[in-house]
Rosetta silent file (secondary structure, phi, psi, omega in degrees, C-alpha in Angstrom):
SEQUENCE: MFDLGVFLLTLLLNSRLLISAETVITCDGFVQHLSCDSGVIHVQSATCGRTSSHICSVGRPQSETSDIECSIDVPEVSKRCDGLRECELNTQGLAPQDPCDGTYKYYTTNYICVPAETSVTCHGGYSYLKCENGKIQINTANYGRTDKITCSEGRPSEHLQNTNCYSPNALAPVSKSCNGLESCEVFATHTVFTDPCFGTYKYLTISYFCVQPTVRSSVACEHANNTLICDHGTVIRIHSANYGRTDRSTCSTGRSASRIAKTDCYASNSQTIATDACDGKNGCSLVASNGIFSDPCPKTFKYLYVLYSCISN
SCORE:     score description
SCORE:     0.000 S_00000001
   1 L     0.000  149.075  175.970  100.332  200.440  330.239 S_00000001
   2 L   -73.442  144.096  170.571  102.362  203.040  329.160 S_00000001
   3 L   -97.453  104.375  158.123  102.493  204.138  325.238 S_00000001
   4 H    12.297  -71.289 -155.640  105.657  204.611  323.821 S_00000001
   5 H   -79.331  -74.723 -153.683  104.745  207.581  321.732 S_00000001
   6 H  -102.575   13.227  168.445  103.184  209.456  324.511 S_00000001
   7 H   -88.905  -35.088 -168.753  105.079  208.558  327.618 S_00000001
   8 H   -59.546  -40.595  170.013  107.771  210.064  325.587 S_00000001
   9 H   -45.353  -30.144 -172.540  105.821  213.384  325.702 S_00000001
  10 H   -75.061  -24.040 -173.745  106.368  213.405  329.367 S_00000001
  11 H   -92.139  -23.865  177.485  109.902  213.895  329.341 S_00000001
  12 H   -92.651   -6.661  146.859  109.568  216.500  326.720 S_00000001
  13 H   -80.620  -45.559 -153.049  107.022  218.611  329.210 S_00000001
  14 L   -57.838   94.118  174.308  108.490  217.767  332.136 S_00000001
  15 L   -79.118   -5.986  165.684  111.165  220.437  332.384 S_00000001
  16 L   -60.511  -42.752 -175.329  113.193  218.955  335.161 S_00000001
  17 L   -68.379  -23.782 -175.148  113.425  216.085  332.861 S_00000001
  18 L   -92.836   98.203 -157.051  114.675  217.909  329.580 S_00000001
  19 L   -71.259  -64.831  173.780  118.284  218.165  329.533 S_00000001
  20 L  -146.200  169.564 -175.206  118.929  220.730  326.453 S_00000001
  21 E  -119.630  148.906 -168.115  117.222  221.613  323.341 S_00000001
  22 E  -165.024  122.199 -171.092  119.232  222.041  320.038 S_00000001
  23 E  -117.289  116.218  169.229  118.745  223.090  316.477 S_00000001
  24 E  -118.538  150.355 -161.780  121.284  222.247  314.104 S_00000001
  25 E  -135.117  141.249 -150.021  121.361  223.270  310.437 S_00000001
  26 E  -148.150  117.084  166.997  123.579  221.671  307.565 S_00000001
  27 L   -66.381  121.930  169.544  124.235  222.391  304.071 S_00000001
  28 L   -22.081  123.494 -169.827  123.390  220.053  301.607 S_00000001
  29 L    78.117    7.590  167.178  125.811  217.491  301.173 S_00000001
  30 L  -106.004 -177.601 -159.167  127.714  217.970  304.036 S_00000001
  31 E  -110.376  138.553 -152.686  127.518  215.788  307.072 S_00000001
  32 E  -109.872  101.753  168.209  124.897  216.697  309.866 S_00000001
  33 E   -99.550  134.517  174.057  126.111  215.656  313.721 S_00000001
  34 E  -115.527  143.539  169.951  123.949  215.218  316.339 S_00000001
  35 E  -179.731  147.372  161.563  124.595  214.897  319.956 S_00000001
  36 L   -92.519  110.903 -178.954  124.056  214.462  323.607 S_00000001
  37 L   -59.319  -33.496  172.441  126.586  215.048  326.281 S_00000001
  38 L  -142.966  145.156 -163.060  123.792  213.632  328.637 S_00000001
  39 L    56.280 -179.731 -155.309  120.781  211.393  327.582 S_00000001
  40 E   -97.780  165.917  170.046  119.650  210.274  324.406 S_00000001
  41 E   -83.365  104.771  160.275  118.544  212.032  320.901 S_00000001
  42 E  -121.050  133.248 -163.721  115.045  212.866  320.309 S_00000001
  43 E   -74.071  123.129  165.043  114.175  214.421  316.812 S_00000001
  44 E   -73.367  -46.217 -158.564  111.677  216.907  317.300 S_00000001
  45 E  -164.926  109.091  166.917  111.382  218.130  313.556 S_00000001
  46 E  -121.067  125.090 -163.072  113.969  217.624  310.668 S_00000001
  47 E  -125.966  146.948 -177.653  113.144  219.731  307.154 S_00000001
  48 E  -127.855  103.018  176.258  115.152  219.830  303.912 S_00000001
  49 E   171.466 -151.069  166.682  114.786  223.085  301.889 S_00000001
  50 E  -140.068  127.250 -168.161  115.165  227.069  302.228 S_00000001
  51 L  -120.928  -16.153  175.611  113.299  229.424  304.356 S_00000001
  52 L  -118.011  140.310  154.474  116.392  232.156  304.352 S_00000001
  53 L   -80.526    6.686 -143.007  118.541  233.747  301.738 S_00000001
  54 L  -137.235  -54.895  169.489  121.294  234.138  303.826 S_00000001
  55 L   -54.240  119.071  163.977  121.644  230.716  305.104 S_00000001
  56 L    92.022   -5.693 -150.647  123.838  228.431  303.276 S_00000001
  57 L   -87.742  -51.354 -147.090  124.526  231.303  300.780 S_00000001
  58 L   -71.677  133.553 -149.457  127.988  231.825  300.602 S_00000001
  59 L    75.166   -5.561 -172.177  129.439  231.382  297.074 S_00000001
  60 L  -105.454  136.779 -176.739  126.077  230.747  295.387 S_00000001
  61 L   -79.213  153.387  173.116  124.485  232.763  292.760 S_00000001
  62 H   -84.966    8.559  149.289  121.054  234.190  293.578 S_00000001
  63 H   -70.642  -30.115  175.116  119.064  232.165  291.622 S_00000001
  64 H   -84.262  -20.089  166.635  119.758  229.512  293.861 S_00000001
  65 H   -68.163  -34.927 -170.875  119.053  231.139  296.937 S_00000001
  66 L   -53.643  -60.796 -147.011  115.772  233.431  296.022 S_00000001
  67 L   -56.629   89.931  162.050  113.278  230.340  296.695 S_00000001
  68 L  -133.071   50.065  157.664  112.833  230.689  300.506 S_00000001
  69 L  -119.978   53.083 -175.212  109.066  229.127  300.480 S_00000001
  70 E  -140.543  112.234 -164.314  110.724  225.700  300.122 S_00000001
  71 E  -157.562  128.071  168.674  110.423  222.764  302.737 S_00000001
  72 E  -132.345  161.024  170.889  109.854  219.058  303.051 S_00000001
  73 E   -81.182  147.662 -162.351  110.066  216.649  306.045 S_00000001
  74 L  -122.412   72.079 -174.223  112.780  214.405  306.521 S_00000001
  75 H   -61.255  -25.998 -170.288  111.625  211.403  308.554 S_00000001
  76 H   -52.173  -36.270 -160.630  114.814  209.748  307.764 S_00000001
  77 H   -91.991  -20.802  167.283  117.051  211.739  310.405 S_00000001
  78 H   -73.479  -46.274  170.068  114.264  210.425  313.308 S_00000001
  79 H   -84.576    8.193  179.848  114.578  207.006  312.358 S_00000001
  80 H   -75.350  -81.032 -172.434  118.415  207.409  312.064 S_00000001
  81 H   -67.988  -53.471 -157.909  119.093  209.610  315.300 S_00000001
  82 L   -83.910  150.733 -169.984  116.595  208.797  317.796 S_00000001
  83 L   112.371  -38.727 -167.201  117.573  206.792  320.771 S_00000001
  84 L   -96.243  119.040  172.808  121.398  207.446  320.037 S_00000001
  85 L   -71.499  -31.492  175.616  123.606  209.678  321.970 S_00000001
  86 E  -133.365  138.151 -169.336  125.526  210.524  318.872 S_00000001
  87 E  -160.066  129.536 -178.637  124.623  210.553  315.107 S_00000001
  88 E  -105.866  137.804  165.591  126.268  211.512  311.668 S_00000001
  89 E  -137.128  119.830  166.974  124.162  211.789  308.471 S_00000001
  90 E   -71.979   95.434 -146.423  125.513  212.285  305.487 S_00000001
  91 L   -65.382   -4.926 -159.367  123.037  214.853  304.266 S_00000001
  92 L  -101.734  129.180 -177.729  123.278  214.283  300.275 S_00000001
  93 L    56.237   33.880 -164.427  120.406  212.483  299.001 S_00000001
  94 L   -85.156  -15.584 -167.434  118.897  212.317  302.586 S_00000001
  95 L   -97.580  142.260 -174.158  115.578  213.968  301.667 S_00000001
  96 L   -68.477  -46.766  165.689  112.763  211.750  299.983 S_00000001
  97 L  -147.696  150.167 -171.172  112.497  214.091  297.613 S_00000001
  98 L   -51.569  125.290  173.582  113.679  217.532  296.011 S_00000001
  99 L   -96.631   -3.071 -177.423  111.488  220.140  297.123 S_00000001
 100 L  -155.745   91.564 -152.752  112.918  222.766  294.912 S_00000001
 101 L   -89.329  140.617 -167.214  114.645  221.814  291.924 S_00000001
 102 L   107.970  -31.999 -149.600  117.432  224.710  291.469 S_00000001
 103 L  -112.506  126.902  174.207  117.573  226.019  294.986 S_00000001
 104 L   -88.761  123.460 -176.417  120.762  224.918  297.077 S_00000001
 105 L   -75.191 -175.068  165.626  119.154  223.621  300.211 S_00000001
 106 E  -158.056  166.431  172.820  120.182  223.018  303.544 S_00000001
 107 E   -93.310  148.994  172.155  118.952  220.456  306.726 S_00000001
 108 E  -132.437  101.084  175.691  117.138  221.833  309.847 S_00000001
 109 E  -120.249  130.489  166.898  116.936  219.613  312.677 S_00000001
 110 E   -97.680   92.470 -169.810  115.433  219.932  316.096 S_00000001
 111 E  -140.180 -176.109 -170.905  115.925  218.060  318.803 S_00000001
 112 E  -127.195  153.621  175.678  116.187  217.512  322.371 S_00000001
 113 E  -104.211  122.366 -170.004  118.376  215.423  324.615 S_00000001
 114 E  -116.410  157.331 -154.922  116.119  213.261  327.193 S_00000001
 115 L  -104.600  142.616 -177.149  117.474  211.433  329.765 S_00000001
 116 L  -150.144  148.646  164.863  117.916  207.138  328.961 S_00000001
 117 E   -80.329  172.585 -176.763  119.308  204.638  329.976 S_00000001
 118 E  -171.065  123.241 -162.947  121.134  202.790  326.872 S_00000001
 119 E  -140.051  124.198  177.684  122.647  199.450  326.649 S_00000001
 120 E  -124.891  137.127 -168.408  124.383  198.174  323.457 S_00000001
 121 E  -119.358  120.805  169.088  125.146  194.099  322.627 S_00000001
 122 E   -51.952  151.869 -177.161  127.112  192.723  319.923 S_00000001
 123 L   -57.671  154.245  175.623  125.224  190.082  317.796 S_00000001
 124 L    67.662   -4.776 -175.162  125.117  186.667  319.536 S_00000001
 125 L   -99.107  178.579 -174.754  125.491  188.389  323.043 S_00000001
 126 E  -119.341  120.522  166.791  122.605  189.169  325.854 S_00000001
 127 E   -94.700  115.039 -170.959  121.295  192.689  326.746 S_00000001
 128 E   -90.204  120.129  144.130  120.809  192.878  330.287 S_00000001
 129 E  -109.093  139.150 -178.667  118.339  195.842  331.525 S_00000001
 130 E  -140.998  142.727  153.000  117.762  196.843  334.720 S_00000001
 131 L  -105.517  135.417  163.027  116.117  199.941  336.940 S_00000001
 132 L   -59.350  -65.509 -175.734  117.014  200.385  340.434 S_00000001
 133 L   -92.484  123.778  173.582  114.201  202.447  340.746 S_00000001
 134 L    71.569 -163.563 -159.976  110.621  201.800  339.009 S_00000001
 135 E  -112.153  162.029 -154.969  109.878  199.927  335.936 S_00000001
 136 E   -98.685  142.309  168.758  111.879  199.567  332.208 S_00000001
 137 E  -135.223  129.987 -169.933  109.866  201.161  329.900 S_00000001
 138 E   -78.554  146.457  160.462  111.460  200.818  326.119 S_00000001
 139 E  -104.399  -53.560  167.858  112.183  203.901  323.999 S_00000001
 140 E  -153.910  150.501  167.829  114.004  202.839  321.046 S_00000001
 141 E  -148.957  157.825 -171.715  115.824  199.620  319.739 S_00000001
 142 E  -144.821  147.781 -179.785  117.166  198.720  316.606 S_00000001
 143 E  -121.557  119.369  175.128  119.011  195.128  315.453 S_00000001
 144 E   174.345 -138.848  178.617  121.399  196.441  312.656 S_00000001
 145 E  -151.924  118.106  146.690  124.410  198.833  312.002 S_00000001
 146 L  -132.592   39.966 -172.200  124.813  202.342  311.987 S_00000001
 147 L  -165.598  137.085  156.964  128.397  203.098  312.567 S_00000001
 148 L   -71.528    0.860 -177.347  131.803  201.367  311.540 S_00000001
 149 L   -89.249  -73.046  176.241  132.862  201.403  315.107 S_00000001
 150 L   -62.036  146.967 -178.504  130.656  199.311  317.435 S_00000001
 151 L    59.668   34.339 -148.586  130.966  195.984  317.387 S_00000001
 152 L  -112.541  -34.432 -172.755  134.021  196.336  315.042 S_00000001
 153 L   -66.058  104.091 -169.617  136.940  194.389  316.904 S_00000001
 154 L    81.985   15.447  161.286  138.143  191.716  314.742 S_00000001
 155 L   -99.846  144.198 -155.087  135.930  191.914  312.020 S_00000001
 156 L   -88.639 -172.206 -150.524  137.009  192.286  308.496 S_00000001
 157 H   -74.845  -43.709 -169.761  136.029  195.738  306.699 S_00000001
 158 H   -65.153   -3.784  174.415  133.245  194.334  304.357 S_00000001
 159 H   -97.150   -7.096 -175.593  131.177  193.379  307.329 S_00000001
 160 L  -101.838  -16.962 -144.521  131.400  197.042  308.517 S_00000001
 161 L   -84.335  -33.035  177.099  130.756  199.114  305.672 S_00000001
 162 L   -70.147  110.102  179.245  126.299  199.147  305.655 S_00000001
 163 L  -118.567   36.226  166.913  125.995  201.824  308.271 S_00000001
 164 L  -113.776   25.312 -126.243  122.302  201.787  307.002 S_00000001
 165 E  -144.358  106.325 -172.617  121.105  198.950  308.409 S_00000001
 166 E  -132.121  102.955  141.753  117.656  198.758  310.580 S_00000001
 167 L   -67.060  112.428 -158.232  115.436  196.305  311.659 S_00000001
 168 L   -48.232  -17.795  178.530  112.027  197.002  311.016 S_00000001
 169 L  -121.591   20.070 -174.050  110.632  195.055  314.083 S_00000001
 170 L   -63.604  -14.075  175.115  113.391  195.596  316.554 S_00000001
 171 L   -98.475  -41.408  169.547  110.828  197.561  319.211 S_00000001
 172 H   -15.747  -82.103 -167.729  108.358  195.057  319.139 S_00000001
 173 H   -93.716   24.756  158.839  109.803  191.807  321.135 S_00000001
 174 H   -89.454  -58.175 -164.319  112.356  194.260  323.327 S_00000001
 175 H   -51.726  -59.411 -167.710  108.994  196.299  324.459 S_00000001
 176 H   -45.528  -38.572 -179.522  107.121  192.692  324.667 S_00000001
 177 H   -93.559  -25.393  166.754  109.934  191.187  326.828 S_00000001
 178 H   -96.902  -45.077  173.173  111.022  194.201  329.041 S_00000001
 179 L   -37.993  113.417 -161.993  108.327  196.511  329.363 S_00000001
 180 L    95.423   -4.120  176.381  106.905  196.665  333.033 S_00000001
 181 L   -62.780  138.178  155.841  109.825  195.233  334.293 S_00000001
 182 L   -87.482  -29.126 -167.536  112.951  196.129  336.702 S_00000001
 183 E  -156.228  157.028 -172.953  115.128  193.871  334.799 S_00000001
 184 E  -171.747  179.989 -162.993  114.845  191.563  331.798 S_00000001
 185 E  -159.180  126.398  171.797  117.492  190.197  329.179 S_00000001
 186 E  -140.434  131.201 -146.886  117.062  190.099  325.317 S_00000001
 187 E   -80.268  125.271  176.230  119.245  187.596  322.947 S_00000001
 188 L   -90.031   79.537  166.946  120.987  190.133  319.975 S_00000001
 189 L  -143.245  179.516 -178.319  120.410  187.601  317.071 S_00000001
 190 L   -98.906    0.747  168.320  118.474  187.320  313.925 S_00000001
 191 L   -74.695  -18.832  179.911  116.574  184.457  315.388 S_00000001
 192 L   -97.195  -66.974  169.107  114.750  186.903  317.432 S_00000001
 193 L  -119.148  160.388  165.543  114.450  189.929  314.695 S_00000001
 194 L   -24.771  143.296  166.717  115.051  189.978  311.040 S_00000001
 195 L   -68.692   53.605  178.714  117.827  190.035  309.209 S_00000001
 196 L   -44.230  -37.169 -168.105  117.953  193.675  307.590 S_00000001
 197 L  -140.228  108.082 -165.069  121.390  193.302  306.064 S_00000001
 198 L   -90.852  154.638  178.367  122.610  189.800  305.440 S_00000001
 199 L    91.038   -6.645 -170.008  126.428  189.774  305.211 S_00000001
 200 L  -116.520  177.248 -155.658  127.378  192.850  307.600 S_00000001
 201 L  -113.571  110.592 -164.758  127.938  192.031  311.655 S_00000001
 202 L   -93.344  178.071 -152.729  125.016  193.536  313.271 S_00000001
 203 E   174.023  127.134 -163.213  124.365  194.855  317.118 S_00000001
 204 E  -103.936   87.030  152.873  121.432  195.497  319.352 S_00000001
 205 E   -87.907  134.762 -174.041  120.659  198.910  320.639 S_00000001
 206 E  -142.239  126.309  178.945  118.377  200.120  323.195 S_00000001
 207 E  -109.012  149.434  169.916  117.562  203.344  325.380 S_00000001
 208 E  -147.099  173.539 -178.674  114.846  202.691  327.673 S_00000001
 209 E  -131.624  152.397  171.833  113.617  204.656  330.456 S_00000001
 210 E  -110.185  132.262 -160.210  112.678  203.716  334.232 S_00000001
 211 E  -111.877  120.333  173.755  109.221  204.855  335.124 S_00000001
 212 L   -63.020  114.147  177.069  107.695  205.231  338.595 S_00000001
 213 L   -39.615  -19.696 -170.566  105.144  202.799  339.144 S_00000001
 214 L   -94.708  -32.407 -173.238  102.604  205.490  340.821 S_00000001
 215 L   -90.108  153.959 -169.162  102.403  207.548  337.977 S_00000001
 216 E  -143.574  143.173 -165.670   99.909  207.077  335.331 S_00000001
 217 E  -109.046  155.081  171.566   99.042  208.269  331.620 S_00000001
 218 E  -136.982  143.514  176.278   95.715  208.749  329.752 S_00000001
 219 E  -136.939  151.049 -174.033   95.144  209.351  326.073 S_00000001
 220 E  -137.853  125.260  170.460   92.233  210.416  324.201 S_00000001
 221 E   -59.587 -170.000  166.503   91.989  210.700  320.105 S_00000001
 222 L   -75.706  141.806 -164.366   90.153  214.100  318.889 S_00000001
 223 L    66.172  -15.446  163.514   86.759  214.349  319.547 S_00000001
 224 L   -93.163  179.489  171.395   86.782  211.698  322.449 S_00000001
 225 E   -92.169  144.713  178.872   86.762  212.034  326.422 S_00000001
 226 E  -106.113   73.308 -165.922   89.704  211.776  328.499 S_00000001
 227 L   -58.266  164.905  157.995   88.357  210.177  331.481 S_00000001
 228 L  -132.857  129.618 -177.161   90.480  210.152  334.601 S_00000001
 229 E   176.509  143.701 -172.246   89.915  208.500  338.193 S_00000001
 230 L  -115.108  140.731  174.875   91.554  207.871  341.303 S_00000001
 231 L   -40.355 -178.511 -170.840   90.878  205.417  343.946 S_00000001
 232 L   -93.066  127.220 -153.626   88.386  206.179  346.967 S_00000001
 233 L    60.440   24.448  149.630   90.404  208.678  349.320 S_00000001
 234 L  -127.646  169.393 -171.252   92.685  209.940  346.464 S_00000001
 235 L  -157.643  152.214 -159.811   92.942  212.626  344.089 S_00000001
 236 E   -37.717  147.194  168.876   93.907  213.791  341.118 S_00000001
 237 L  -146.886  107.110 -164.844   97.251  215.612  340.601 S_00000001
 238 L   -79.101  126.781  158.940   98.030  216.558  336.871 S_00000001
 239 L  -121.207   35.518  160.341  101.989  216.771  336.296 S_00000001
 240 L   161.802  161.524 -161.194  101.551  217.198  332.062 S_00000001
 241 E  -165.652  140.987  156.071   98.995  217.475  329.329 S_00000001
 242 E  -153.479  140.050  159.811   99.417  218.378  325.778 S_00000001
 243 E  -117.009  139.449 -159.266   96.775  218.240  322.942 S_00000001
 244 E   146.135 -161.172 -176.326   98.369  217.981  319.961 S_00000001
 245 E  -138.381  157.363 -177.090  100.818  215.000  318.150 S_00000001
 246 L  -150.156   -3.279  158.991  104.171  214.026  318.949 S_00000001
 247 L  -135.821  164.853  174.280  104.185  210.794  316.882 S_00000001
 248 L  -112.015   29.665 -177.702  102.811  209.164  314.214 S_00000001
 249 L   -96.767  -38.061 -178.262  101.543  206.158  315.635 S_00000001
 250 L   -71.136  128.569 -173.684   99.122  207.066  318.302 S_00000001
 251 L    67.242   41.959 -157.437   95.770  207.864  317.036 S_00000001
 252 L  -117.873  -16.789 -157.979   96.661  206.892  313.500 S_00000001
 253 L   -55.210  114.650  172.005   94.320  204.119  312.875 S_00000001
 254 L    97.378  -24.402 -175.479   92.426  205.141  309.706 S_00000001
 255 L   -82.369  148.922  164.721   94.077  208.749  309.111 S_00000001
 256 L   -85.332 -175.398 -160.760   96.033  209.593  306.216 S_00000001
 257 L   -77.802  -52.406  179.524   99.902  210.088  306.506 S_00000001
 258 L   -43.074  -27.286 -172.029   99.154  214.155  305.846 S_00000001
 259 L  -111.484   28.959  171.060   97.240  214.251  308.997 S_00000001
 260 L  -118.593  -42.892 -165.773   99.908  212.317  311.008 S_00000001
 261 L   -70.737   -9.137  166.874  103.052  213.224  309.726 S_00000001
 262 L   -84.674  123.871 -167.627  103.363  216.467  311.871 S_00000001
 263 L   -98.472  -25.808 -158.662  105.082  215.413  315.237 S_00000001
 264 L  -115.638   49.944  177.518  105.857  218.855  316.851 S_00000001
 265 E  -142.786  126.641 -178.955  102.622  220.193  317.777 S_00000001
 266 E  -139.039  157.472 -161.495  101.800  221.154  320.880 S_00000001
 267 E   -95.253  134.545  174.378   98.500  223.300  322.419 S_00000001
 268 L   -75.767   -2.602 -157.150  100.433  225.889  325.110 S_00000001
 269 L  -116.125  -26.529 -156.255   96.873  226.091  327.243 S_00000001
 270 H   -40.823  -57.723 -156.450   96.877  221.848  327.440 S_00000001
 271 H   -69.972  -57.758 -172.518   98.450  221.774  331.064 S_00000001
 272 H   -46.609  -51.420  149.359   96.731  224.687  332.155 S_00000001
 273 H   -63.262  -27.355  146.233   93.334  223.308  331.596 S_00000001
 274 H   -46.888  -43.120 -165.118   93.906  220.021  332.685 S_00000001
 275 H   -98.832  -14.022  163.230   94.798  221.085  335.876 S_00000001
 276 H   -59.571  -34.512 -167.317   91.932  223.608  336.256 S_00000001
 277 H   -87.900  -44.838  178.565   89.421  220.655  335.215 S_00000001
 278 H   -90.778  -39.241 -161.144   91.202  217.968  337.288 S_00000001
 279 L   -69.871  111.345  172.932   93.442  218.774  339.834 S_00000001
 280 L   103.653   12.594 -179.486   92.217  217.736  343.510 S_00000001
 281 L  -101.736  138.976 -174.414   89.277  215.697  342.033 S_00000001
 282 L   -75.521  -56.845 -166.690   88.636  211.694  342.574 S_00000001
 283 E  -128.805  166.689  166.481   87.487  211.639  338.706 S_00000001
 284 L   165.835  158.828 -162.387   87.029  214.085  335.633 S_00000001
 285 L  -129.948  136.392  179.409   86.832  214.136  332.025 S_00000001
 286 E  -107.011  120.910  147.204   88.588  216.220  329.174 S_00000001
 287 E   -73.853  116.607  162.370   87.134  216.569  325.792 S_00000001
 288 L   -81.570  100.948  163.954   90.211  216.308  323.149 S_00000001
 289 L  -143.594  170.999 -174.208   88.698  219.015  321.053 S_00000001
 290 L   -95.531    0.712  178.841   89.649  221.887  319.345 S_00000001
 291 L   -95.068  -76.354 -163.730   86.564  223.896  321.263 S_00000001
 292 L   -58.161  -40.594  167.624   88.439  223.111  324.600 S_00000001
 293 L  -117.244  156.576 -171.311   92.065  223.796  323.701 S_00000001
 294 L   -94.565  167.531 -156.902   93.097  225.964  320.956 S_00000001
 295 L  -119.198  112.689 -158.016   94.317  224.146  317.818 S_00000001
 296 L   -86.162   19.080 -169.120   97.960  224.269  317.679 S_00000001
 297 L  -163.269   86.577 -177.262   98.361  222.234  314.310 S_00000001
 298 L   -76.942  149.720  176.886   95.232  222.728  311.964 S_00000001
 299 L   106.918  -38.354  171.340   95.180  219.718  309.450 S_00000001
 300 L  -114.043  144.212 -167.963   96.434  217.104  311.757 S_00000001
 301 L   -62.356  104.522 -161.867   94.504  214.765  313.610 S_00000001
 302 L  -100.909 -163.207 -177.516   95.750  215.350  317.226 S_00000001
 303 E  -154.282  173.220 -175.852   94.956  213.440  320.376 S_00000001
 304 E  -113.252  107.054 -171.995   94.992  214.586  324.492 S_00000001
 305 E  -123.152  114.317 -173.924   97.560  213.166  326.392 S_00000001
 306 E  -130.595  132.519  160.633   97.669  213.683  330.449 S_00000001
 307 E  -101.889  127.387 -152.071  100.234  212.413  333.025 S_00000001
 308 E  -147.846 -162.301 -154.074   98.924  212.409  336.415 S_00000001
 309 L   172.580  134.611 -165.332   99.102  210.583  339.864 S_00000001
 310 E  -127.978  122.316 -170.703   96.509  210.008  342.396 S_00000001
 311 L   -94.627  172.723  172.746   97.659  211.539  346.217 S_00000001
 312 L   -83.996  156.708  179.661   95.898  210.817  349.526 S_00000001
 313 L   -91.792    0.000    0.000   93.218  213.528  349.787 S_00000001
């Protein structure tokens, strides 16, 4: 079965599926706008601070722009924007803490647009997901409200004001109901999801991929073996590979937050090594270690993800 985090890495590594990559810089206190003409947003990194004395410096005294070693991760950007086609964020107070008091800061967000189907269903309705080719793999899900426009018709203003409303358990029931199926339906109601914002009129947003069933994925945590095996008469063909970290959930058990926080970690030699070791063989084993691959992010606990298929010999 596909793991959400490592499957999404497939889209990041496969250039044929990558639609665009963007970097947006927004001065502190202004609204940051992320959008995808095609596909949905996947945030690779988001920081608040200052690494240049020139950016967002107009009208500011030198004392507010001279500290250029100031940066903190802002996970809230990914939480609010992943899986959406458009996302607007008021940056004031968005960072978890002030990384450099007295310095005027700015927000830097790196994101890509990946191809995905989307579904939006108002409270009380059913969300119908379908793949014409392949099986459903849920990317993101939220039961709540993130803007004042969606599912607003006929609703009083006070039911639309809370746009920071996220159900903490939305992904699990949607994935359970839909992953691996050609079609499914999900009831958009607080009896299925927890009610994250009482008094707010909510809706269910889902983004998902249609996965070809012949493609396989394999994951091994750092220091472990990643073993790939094909049936008799078939051999391995590597599609993509990465030694690093692209999410906070995979291989996270027992690890401190600091060792799983970096989620834009890629070893550039991953696919070459995996291809040389495994392509054309019935089976192979790769050790997920710095000794085999370069260390793309010291102090981060990594894993090796490989996407492959078995083809006739």
